[in-house]
Amino acid sequence: MNPLILIDKYYEGQDELKHILLTHSRQVADRALKIVDAHPEFGADRQFVEEAAMLHDIGIVMVDAPRIFCKGSHKYIEHGYLGAELLRKEGFPKHAGVAERHTGSGITLEQVIREELPLPPQDYCPRTIEEEIICYADKFYSKTRLGEEVPYQKVRNSIWMYGNDSVLRFDKWREKFEPELGK
C-alpha cells in the first residue's frame, strides 16, 4: 500500500495542510523506523510502521484547527477516530488502529467517560508494538513547528493533561525504545 495515494485522495486542493501532514508524518515515520531498526527483538513490522506513521494523522482534514489550515467541523481530539473510520472504509483496519490509538500516550475508556471527551466510548490506548512505537515517536513533532524536535521534558509536560498514567506509560516507552537518551 502507498500512503501517499490515500493522502492525495483526501487532501486534494489543500496544499498547505497536506504539506504539514506530510512533513510531520515523515518526521514521525523516521523516528519510528530508527526505533524499529535499533530493536529487532521487538519483531515490529517495518513496512507497516512506515505506512501507518505516514497515515496516523489522516483524520486532521476533518477537524477545525485554523493554525494548521484544518477547516473541518470536528474537535481536534476527534482526529484519531475519524482517521480510523476513513482508513477502515478504505480497507486498512490495522492502519486504522494506529490512527485511533495515537493521541497522547493513549486515552483510556475511564478518561473518555470522566472527562466527557467527544469520542465514542472505548479505550484508545496502543495495543501493539507498532502502535506503541508510532504513538511514542509522534509526541516529538508538532504540526505548528515543522522541522523541530520537541525536547523530551516538554513532551512529558504536555502529556500531563492526560493524567499520571499517561506520563508513566510515556516514560516506560522512553526506557524501552530509547534508553540511551536517558531522562
Short mmCIF file of C-alpha atoms in Angstrom, two decimals:
data_model
loop_
_atom_site.label_atom_id
_atom_site.label_comp_id
_atom_site.label_asym_id
_atom_site.label_seq_id
_atom_site.Cartn_x
_atom_site.Cartn_y
_atom_site.Cartn_z
CA MET A 1 0.00 0.00 0.00
CA ASN A 2 1.12 3.50 -0.77
CA PRO A 3 0.07 6.03 1.91
CA LEU A 4 0.55 8.93 -0.50
CA ILE A 5 -2.32 7.70 -2.67
CA LEU A 6 -4.74 7.99 0.26
CA ILE A 7 -3.31 11.32 1.37
CA ASP A 8 -3.62 12.70 -2.17
CA LYS A 9 -7.23 11.47 -2.31
CA TYR A 10 -8.36 13.14 0.92
CA TYR A 11 -6.17 16.26 0.78
CA GLU A 12 -6.78 17.28 -2.84
CA GLY A 13 -6.74 21.07 -3.15
CA GLN A 14 -5.43 21.54 0.40
CA ASP A 15 -1.77 22.14 -0.32
CA GLU A 16 -0.84 23.89 2.96
CA LEU A 17 -2.50 21.25 5.12
CA LYS A 18 -1.09 18.43 3.01
CA HIS A 19 2.43 19.87 3.38
CA ILE A 20 2.02 20.00 7.16
CA LEU A 21 0.67 16.45 7.30
CA LEU A 22 3.42 15.04 5.09
CA THR A 23 6.24 16.85 6.89
CA HIS A 24 5.01 15.88 10.35
CA SER A 25 4.25 12.30 9.35
CA ARG A 26 7.66 11.85 7.70
CA GLN A 27 9.37 13.03 10.91
CA VAL A 28 7.30 10.57 12.95
CA ALA A 29 7.98 7.75 10.49
CA ASP A 30 11.73 8.40 10.50
CA ARG A 31 11.95 8.30 14.30
CA ALA A 32 9.72 5.22 14.46
CA LEU A 33 11.87 3.43 11.87
CA LYS A 34 15.03 4.20 13.85
CA ILE A 35 13.42 2.53 16.86
CA VAL A 36 12.37 -0.50 14.78
CA ASP A 37 15.88 -0.81 13.34
CA ALA A 38 17.53 -0.44 16.76
CA HIS A 39 15.30 -3.12 18.32
CA PRO A 40 14.82 -6.15 16.05
CA GLU A 41 13.92 -8.10 19.19
CA PHE A 42 10.51 -6.36 19.20
CA GLY A 43 9.57 -8.04 15.92
CA ALA A 44 7.85 -4.89 14.65
CA ASP A 45 6.76 -4.88 11.01
CA ARG A 46 8.99 -2.20 9.48
CA GLN A 47 6.93 -1.62 6.32
CA PHE A 48 3.72 -1.36 8.32
CA VAL A 49 5.32 1.09 10.76
CA GLU A 50 6.32 3.38 7.91
CA GLU A 51 2.89 3.21 6.24
CA ALA A 52 0.95 3.68 9.47
CA ALA A 53 3.18 6.52 10.65
CA MET A 54 2.50 8.33 7.40
CA LEU A 55 -1.26 7.85 7.87
CA HIS A 56 -1.68 8.24 11.64
CA ASP A 57 -2.99 11.82 11.35
CA ILE A 58 -5.01 11.48 8.15
CA GLY A 59 -8.14 12.47 10.12
CA ILE A 60 -6.97 16.05 10.75
CA VAL A 61 -8.63 17.02 7.46
CA MET A 62 -11.98 16.70 9.28
CA VAL A 63 -11.17 18.92 12.28
CA ASP A 64 -11.34 22.63 12.97
CA ALA A 65 -7.76 23.81 13.56
CA PRO A 66 -7.15 27.03 11.61
CA ARG A 67 -3.50 27.36 12.73
CA ILE A 68 -2.68 24.30 10.61
CA PHE A 69 -5.19 25.00 7.82
CA CYS A 70 -7.77 22.45 9.00
CA LYS A 71 -11.25 23.61 8.02
CA GLY A 72 -13.39 20.73 9.24
CA SER A 73 -16.15 20.78 11.82
CA HIS A 74 -14.87 18.38 14.48
CA LYS A 75 -12.75 18.99 17.58
CA TYR A 76 -9.05 18.22 17.19
CA ILE A 77 -9.17 15.38 19.75
CA GLU A 78 -11.51 13.54 17.35
CA HIS A 79 -8.97 13.28 14.52
CA GLY A 80 -7.78 9.84 15.63
CA TYR A 81 -11.09 8.02 15.48
CA LEU A 82 -12.15 9.99 12.39
CA GLY A 83 -8.98 8.95 10.61
CA ALA A 84 -9.56 5.38 11.76
CA GLU A 85 -13.06 5.39 10.25
CA LEU A 86 -11.64 6.66 6.97
CA LEU A 87 -8.88 4.01 6.93
CA ARG A 88 -11.35 1.21 7.74
CA LYS A 89 -13.58 2.40 4.91
CA GLU A 90 -10.55 2.21 2.59
CA GLY A 91 -9.84 -1.37 3.71
CA PHE A 92 -6.94 -0.80 6.11
CA PRO A 93 -8.16 -1.87 9.58
CA LYS A 94 -4.66 -2.41 11.01
CA HIS A 95 -3.58 1.11 9.97
CA ALA A 96 -6.84 2.38 11.44
CA GLY A 97 -5.80 1.06 14.86
CA VAL A 98 -2.73 3.29 14.82
CA ALA A 99 -4.77 6.36 13.86
CA GLU A 100 -7.35 5.58 16.51
CA ARG A 101 -4.93 4.99 19.38
CA HIS A 102 -2.10 7.52 18.99
CA THR A 103 -3.42 10.54 20.92
CA GLY A 104 -1.38 11.45 23.98
CA SER A 105 0.16 8.20 25.10
CA GLY A 106 -3.27 6.66 24.84
CA ILE A 107 -6.66 7.61 26.27
CA THR A 108 -8.48 5.17 28.50
CA LEU A 109 -12.21 4.50 28.47
CA GLU A 110 -12.31 5.87 32.01
CA GLN A 111 -10.83 9.17 30.78
CA VAL A 112 -13.33 9.38 27.92
CA ILE A 113 -16.20 9.00 30.39
CA ARG A 114 -14.77 11.03 33.29
CA GLU A 115 -13.72 13.97 31.10
CA GLU A 116 -16.76 13.70 28.81
CA LEU A 117 -14.49 13.65 25.77
CA PRO A 118 -16.21 13.89 22.38
CA LEU A 119 -15.14 10.35 21.47
CA PRO A 120 -17.08 7.12 21.08
CA PRO A 121 -16.79 5.39 24.48
CA GLN A 122 -13.93 2.92 24.22
CA ASP A 123 -10.26 2.51 25.11
CA TYR A 124 -7.81 4.42 22.89
CA CYS A 125 -4.52 3.05 24.23
CA PRO A 126 -1.98 1.47 21.88
CA ARG A 127 -2.28 -2.33 21.76
CA THR A 128 0.58 -3.49 19.53
CA ILE A 129 4.30 -2.78 19.48
CA GLU A 130 3.85 -0.89 16.21
CA GLU A 131 1.11 1.28 17.75
CA GLU A 132 3.30 2.00 20.77
CA ILE A 133 6.31 2.96 18.65
CA ILE A 134 4.33 5.33 16.43
CA CYS A 135 2.45 6.86 19.35
CA TYR A 136 5.76 7.48 21.14
CA ALA A 137 7.52 8.90 18.07
CA ASP A 138 4.58 11.21 17.31
CA LYS A 139 4.99 13.11 20.55
CA PHE A 140 8.31 14.63 19.48
CA TYR A 141 6.98 16.54 16.44
CA SER A 142 4.49 19.37 16.30
CA LYS A 143 2.41 20.36 13.32
CA THR A 144 2.88 24.04 14.17
CA ARG A 145 6.70 23.96 14.38
CA LEU A 146 7.64 21.79 11.44
CA GLY A 147 11.19 20.53 11.29
CA GLU A 148 11.81 20.95 15.00
CA GLU A 149 12.05 18.18 17.55
CA VAL A 150 10.24 18.80 20.82
CA PRO A 151 12.54 18.15 23.81
CA TYR A 152 11.69 15.13 25.95
CA GLN A 153 10.84 17.12 29.08
CA LYS A 154 8.50 19.40 27.15
CA VAL A 155 6.77 16.36 25.63
CA ARG A 156 6.46 14.81 29.07
CA ASN A 157 4.96 18.00 30.49
CA SER A 158 2.40 18.19 27.68
CA ILE A 159 1.26 14.63 28.37
CA TRP A 160 0.31 15.56 31.95
CA MET A 161 -3.04 16.82 30.66
CA TYR A 162 -3.92 13.18 30.04
CA GLY A 163 -3.03 12.21 33.63
CA ASN A 164 -0.29 10.50 35.59
CA ASP A 165 -0.89 7.10 33.97
CA SER A 166 -0.22 8.66 30.56
CA VAL A 167 3.08 10.10 31.76
CA LEU A 168 4.11 6.77 33.30
CA ARG A 169 3.26 4.99 30.02
CA PHE A 170 5.33 7.52 28.07
CA ASP A 171 8.27 7.13 30.49
CA LYS A 172 8.16 3.34 30.06
CA TRP A 173 8.27 3.76 26.31
CA ARG A 174 11.31 6.06 26.61
CA GLU A 175 13.14 3.41 28.64
CA LYS A 176 12.07 0.67 26.22
CA PHE A 177 12.63 2.44 22.89
CA GLU A 178 15.42 4.95 23.51
CA PRO A 179 17.14 4.05 26.79
CA GLU A 180 20.38 5.60 25.55
CA LEU A 181 18.76 9.04 25.65
CA GLY A 182 18.03 8.88 29.39
CA LYS A 183 15.52 11.11 31.11
#
